[in-house]
Coordinates of C-alpha atoms and ligand atoms in Angstrom, one line a residue:
X676 CA -5.0 -52.5 -113.0
X677 CA -8.1 -50.3 -113.0
X678 CA -7.5 -47.1 -111.0
X679 CA -9.7 -44.8 -113.1
X680 CA -10.7 -41.7 -111.1
X681 CA -9.0 -42.8 -107.9
X682 CA -7.5 -39.8 -106.0
X683 CA -4.2 -40.8 -104.4
X684 CA -1.6 -39.1 -102.3
X685 CA 1.9 -40.6 -102.5
X686 CA 4.3 -39.3 -99.9
X687 CA 7.9 -38.9 -101.1
X688 CA 7.1 -39.2 -104.8
X689 CA 9.8 -36.8 -106.1
X690 CA 12.0 -39.7 -107.0
X691 CA 12.7 -43.4 -106.5
X692 CA 9.9 -45.8 -105.7
X693 CA 7.4 -43.0 -104.9
X694 CA 7.9 -41.5 -108.4
X695 CA 7.5 -44.9 -110.0
X696 CA 4.3 -45.5 -108.1
X697 CA 3.0 -42.0 -109.2
X698 CA 3.7 -42.7 -112.9
X699 CA 2.3 -46.3 -112.8
X700 CA -0.9 -45.2 -111.1
X701 CA -1.4 -42.2 -113.4
X702 CA -1.1 -44.5 -116.3
X703 CA -3.9 -46.7 -114.8
X704 CA -6.2 -43.6 -114.6
X705 CA -5.5 -42.3 -111.1
X706 CA -5.4 -38.7 -110.1
X707 CA -2.1 -38.3 -108.2
X708 CA -0.8 -35.8 -105.7
X709 CA 3.0 -35.9 -106.2
X710 CA 4.7 -34.8 -103.0
X711 CA 8.2 -33.7 -102.2
X712 CA 10.2 -32.7 -99.1
X713 CA 13.4 -31.1 -100.4
X714 CA 13.4 -31.7 -104.2
X715 CA 10.8 -29.5 -105.9
X716 CA 12.5 -29.6 -109.3
X717 CA 12.6 -33.4 -109.4
X718 CA 8.9 -33.5 -108.3
X719 CA 8.0 -31.0 -111.0
X720 CA 9.6 -33.4 -113.5
X721 CA 7.6 -36.3 -112.2
X722 CA 4.4 -34.3 -112.4
X723 CA 5.1 -33.3 -116.0
X724 CA 5.7 -37.0 -117.0
X725 CA 2.3 -38.2 -115.5
X726 CA -0.3 -39.5 -118.0
X727 CA -3.8 -38.0 -117.7
X728 CA -5.2 -34.9 -116.1
X729 CA -6.1 -33.5 -112.7
X730 CA -2.8 -34.3 -110.9
X731 CA -1.3 -31.9 -108.3
X732 CA 2.1 -31.0 -106.7
X733 CA 2.5 -30.6 -103.0
X734 CA 5.2 -29.8 -100.5
X735 CA 4.8 -32.3 -97.7
X736 CA 7.3 -32.9 -94.9
X737 CA 6.0 -35.9 -93.0
X738 CA 8.1 -35.1 -89.9
X739 CA 6.1 -31.9 -89.4
X740 CA 2.5 -32.1 -88.2
X741 CA 1.9 -28.5 -89.5
X742 CA 3.1 -29.5 -93.0
X743 CA 1.0 -32.6 -93.0
X744 CA -2.2 -30.8 -91.9
X745 CA -1.7 -28.0 -94.4
X746 CA -0.8 -30.4 -97.2
X747 CA -3.8 -32.6 -96.8
X748 CA -6.1 -29.6 -96.5
X749 CA -4.9 -28.6 -99.9
X750 CA -5.4 -32.1 -101.3
X751 CA -9.0 -32.3 -100.0
X752 CA -9.8 -28.9 -101.5
X753 CA -8.4 -29.8 -104.9
X754 CA -9.5 -33.4 -105.1
X755 CA -12.7 -33.0 -103.1
X756 CA -12.0 -36.2 -101.1
X757 CA -9.4 -38.9 -101.3
X758 CA -9.5 -42.6 -102.2
X759 CA -6.0 -43.7 -101.2
X760 CA -2.8 -42.8 -99.3
X761 CA 0.5 -44.4 -100.0
X762 CA 3.0 -43.8 -97.1
X763 CA 6.2 -44.1 -99.1
X764 CA 8.5 -41.3 -97.7
X765 CA 11.5 -42.9 -96.0
X766 CA 15.1 -42.3 -95.1
X767 CA 18.1 -44.4 -93.9
X768 CA 20.8 -43.3 -91.5
X769 CA 22.8 -46.5 -91.4
X770 CA 25.4 -47.2 -88.6
X771 CA 26.3 -50.1 -86.3
X772 CA 24.4 -49.7 -83.0
X773 CA 27.6 -48.9 -81.0
X774 CA 28.3 -45.9 -83.3
X775 CA 24.8 -44.8 -84.0
X776 CA 24.0 -41.2 -83.0
X777 CA 20.7 -40.8 -81.1
X778 CA 19.7 -38.1 -83.6
X779 CA 20.0 -40.6 -86.5
X780 CA 17.8 -43.1 -84.6
X781 CA 15.2 -40.3 -84.0
X782 CA 15.3 -39.0 -87.6
X783 CA 14.6 -42.4 -89.1
X784 CA 11.7 -43.0 -86.6
X785 CA 10.3 -39.5 -87.2
X786 CA 10.2 -39.9 -91.0
X787 CA 9.5 -43.7 -91.5
X788 CA 7.1 -44.4 -88.6
X789 CA 5.8 -41.1 -87.1
X790 CA 5.4 -39.6 -90.5
X791 CA 3.2 -42.5 -91.6
X792 CA 1.2 -42.2 -88.4
X793 CA 0.6 -38.5 -89.0
X794 CA -0.5 -39.0 -92.6
X795 CA -2.9 -41.8 -91.6
X796 CA -4.4 -39.6 -89.0
X797 CA -4.8 -36.7 -91.5
X798 CA -6.8 -38.8 -94.0
X799 CA -8.9 -40.8 -91.5
X800 CA -11.8 -38.4 -90.9
X801 CA -12.6 -37.9 -94.7
X802 CA -12.2 -41.6 -95.3
X803 CA -14.4 -42.5 -92.4
X804 CA -17.0 -40.1 -93.7
X805 CA -16.8 -41.7 -97.2
X806 CA -16.8 -45.2 -95.6
X807 CA -14.1 -46.2 -98.0
X808 CA -10.4 -45.8 -98.7
X809 CA -7.2 -47.7 -99.0
X810 CA -3.9 -47.0 -97.2
X811 CA -0.7 -48.7 -98.3
X812 CA 2.4 -48.3 -96.1
X813 CA 5.8 -49.0 -97.8
X814 CA 7.8 -51.1 -95.4
X815 CA 10.9 -53.1 -96.1
X816 CA 12.1 -56.7 -96.0
X817 CA 14.6 -55.4 -93.4
X818 CA 11.6 -54.8 -91.0
X819 CA 11.2 -58.6 -90.7
X820 CA 14.6 -60.0 -91.3
X821 CA 16.8 -57.3 -89.7
X822 CA 20.1 -56.0 -91.2
X823 CA 23.4 -55.1 -89.5
X824 CA 23.9 -51.4 -89.5
X825 CA 20.1 -50.7 -89.9
X826 CA 18.7 -51.2 -86.3
X827 CA 17.0 -47.8 -86.6
X828 CA 15.6 -48.4 -90.1
X829 CA 14.6 -52.0 -89.3
X830 CA 12.8 -51.0 -86.1
X831 CA 10.9 -48.2 -87.9
X832 CA 9.7 -50.6 -90.6
X833 CA 8.7 -53.3 -88.0
X834 CA 6.8 -50.6 -86.2
X835 CA 5.1 -49.5 -89.5
X836 CA 3.9 -53.1 -89.9
X837 CA 2.4 -53.1 -86.4
X838 CA 0.8 -49.7 -87.1
X839 CA -0.7 -51.2 -90.3
X840 CA -2.4 -54.1 -88.6
X841 CA -3.7 -52.0 -85.7
X842 CA -5.2 -49.3 -87.9
X843 CA -6.6 -52.0 -90.2
X844 CA -8.5 -53.5 -87.2
X845 CA -9.8 -50.0 -86.1
X846 CA -11.3 -49.1 -89.5
X847 CA -12.2 -52.3 -91.3
X848 CA -15.9 -52.0 -90.3
X849 CA -16.0 -48.6 -92.0
X850 CA -14.8 -49.9 -95.3
X851 CA -11.2 -48.7 -95.1
X852 CA -8.4 -51.1 -95.8
X853 CA -4.8 -50.7 -94.5
X854 CA -2.0 -52.9 -95.9
X855 CA 1.7 -52.7 -96.4
X856 CA 4.1 -53.6 -99.2
X857 CA 7.6 -54.7 -98.0
X858 CA 10.1 -54.3 -100.9
X859 CA 13.4 -56.2 -101.0
X860 CA 16.3 -54.5 -102.5
X861 CA 15.1 -52.2 -105.3
X862 CA 17.2 -50.2 -107.8
X863 CA 16.9 -46.5 -106.6
X864 CA 19.1 -43.7 -105.1
X865 CA 18.8 -45.6 -101.8
X866 CA 20.5 -48.7 -103.2
X867 CA 22.9 -46.7 -105.5
X868 CA 24.7 -45.8 -102.2
X869 CA 25.9 -49.5 -102.1
X870 CA 29.2 -50.3 -103.8
X871 CA 29.3 -53.0 -106.6
X872 CA 30.7 -55.6 -104.3
X873 CA 27.8 -55.1 -101.9
X874 CA 25.2 -55.2 -104.7
X875 CA 26.7 -58.4 -106.1
X876 CA 26.6 -60.0 -102.6
X877 CA 22.9 -59.0 -102.3
X878 CA 22.0 -60.3 -105.7
X879 CA 23.6 -63.6 -104.9
X880 CA 21.2 -64.1 -102.1
X881 CA 18.0 -63.3 -104.1
X882 CA 16.4 -66.5 -105.4
X883 CA 14.9 -64.7 -108.5
X884 CA 18.4 -63.6 -109.3
X885 CA 18.0 -59.8 -109.6
X886 CA 17.4 -56.6 -107.6
X887 CA 13.8 -55.4 -107.9
X888 CA 12.6 -52.6 -110.1
X889 CA 10.5 -49.6 -109.1
X890 CA 7.7 -51.1 -111.3
X891 CA 7.7 -54.3 -109.3
X892 CA 6.7 -52.2 -106.3
X893 CA 4.4 -49.9 -108.1
X894 CA 2.4 -52.8 -109.4
X895 CA 2.0 -54.3 -105.9
X896 CA 1.0 -51.0 -104.4
X897 CA -1.5 -50.4 -107.2
X898 CA -3.1 -53.8 -106.6
X899 CA -3.7 -53.0 -102.9
X900 CA -5.1 -49.6 -103.9
X901 CA -7.4 -51.0 -106.6
X902 CA -10.7 -52.8 -106.2
X903 CA -9.0 -56.1 -107.1
X904 CA -8.0 -56.4 -103.5
X905 CA -11.3 -55.5 -101.7
X906 CA -11.1 -58.5 -99.4
X907 CA -7.5 -57.8 -98.3
X908 CA -6.6 -55.8 -95.2
X909 CA -4.0 -55.8 -92.4
X910 CA -1.5 -57.7 -94.7
X911 CA 2.1 -57.2 -95.5
X912 CA 2.8 -58.1 -99.1
X913 CA 6.5 -59.3 -99.5
X914 CA 7.9 -58.1 -102.8
X915 CA 11.5 -59.3 -102.5
X916 CA 12.4 -61.9 -105.2
X917 CA 12.3 -64.6 -102.5
X918 CA 15.0 -63.0 -100.4
X919 CA 13.0 -63.6 -97.3
X920 CA 10.1 -66.0 -97.0
Ligands
LIG1023 P1 14.7 -42.4 -102.1 O1 15.0 -42.7 -103.6 O2 15.8 -42.1 -101.2 O3 13.5 -41.4 -102.0 C1 13.0 -41.0 -100.8 C2 11.7 -40.1 -100.9 O4 11.3 -39.8 -99.6 C3 12.0 -38.8 -101.7 O5 11.0 -38.5 -102.5 C4 12.1 -37.8 -100.5 O6 11.7 -36.5 -100.9 C5 11.1 -38.4 -99.5 N1 11.3 -37.9 -98.2 C6 12.4 -38.0 -97.4 N2 12.2 -37.4 -96.2 C7 11.0 -36.9 -96.3 C8 10.2 -36.2 -95.4 N3 10.6 -35.8 -94.1 N4 8.9 -35.8 -95.7 C9 8.4 -36.2 -96.9 N5 9.1 -36.9 -97.8 C10 10.4 -37.2 -97.5 O7 14.0 -43.8 -101.5 P2 13.3 -45.0 -102.2 O8 14.4 -46.0 -102.4 O9 12.5 -44.6 -103.3 O10 12.4 -45.6 -101.0 C11 11.1 -45.3 -100.9 C12 10.5 -46.1 -99.8 O11 10.7 -47.5 -100.0 C13 11.1 -45.8 -98.4 O12 10.1 -45.9 -97.4 C14 12.1 -46.9 -98.2 O13 12.3 -47.2 -96.9 C15 11.3 -48.1 -98.9 N6 12.2 -49.2 -99.4 C16 13.2 -48.9 -100.3 C17 14.0 -50.0 -100.7 C18 15.0 -49.9 -101.8 O14 15.7 -50.8 -102.0 N7 15.2 -48.7 -102.4 C19 13.8 -51.3 -100.2 C20 12.8 -51.4 -99.2 C21 12.0 -50.4 -98.8 P3 12.7 -35.4 -101.4 O15 13.6 -36.0 -102.4 O16 11.8 -34.3 -101.9 O17 13.5 -35.0 -100.2

């Protein structure tokens, strides 16, 4: 996957899928802005492990418009433009609807959906000026199939897919592509929270017979950022081992 010289911001790349995307893209020649919200040490470690030069580290809280504005200003200064944005930052606050606290619904929306909206807005002007760019939003299989205990999370990801298609329509004529990748169950801190019994139950429902790896997602996101997907926009790429078709 040729990403030589592509300047990419990956939100929430201090660990998990975001860190995996950062490492994979750097290995393909990209210049990466590794961003963290609360884990600077972990983000420093990711940065130190990246192949190649010209990467940067950035504190970026996607729930804060000030932080997003300031963060992207720094990126544009250092990178002198931007080729791609990966909206990966995401949280869960699982609970059955009847017991869900309103603040947990709002927190998930603020990070997973409003956060992506703010970051898309922050990169739009420079991308429009350059008449090129690729945005990839990291959704979830749960956005389409639903999941008990995740009404907030599922709604945020379904919303993210709608956001993807609408922005794709708005900017396609300017050479900017907007797509989403919807991972199934991937081995990260997020799924480590599940107990063995839950993990086995999930694995039993996956036709390809395993949970996904961070690299499975990193490769799909890289494809959508790369020039190998120049005729693809407004799409949601399902990367879930066949869990949901
Ligand atoms: P994770 O291991 O829990 O990592 C979450 C990342 O998001 C961290 O880097 C965290 O930064 C960052 N983050 C959290 N709140 C933030 C905020 N307000 N502003 C900026 N960054 C913030 O999660 P993951 O499993 O890698 O998931 C990454 C994405 O994939 C999420 O969008 C998730 O919904 C999606 N996804 C995951 C799975 C899965 O099975 N793991 C499946 C489907 C979809 P700090 O550590 O610095 O706080």
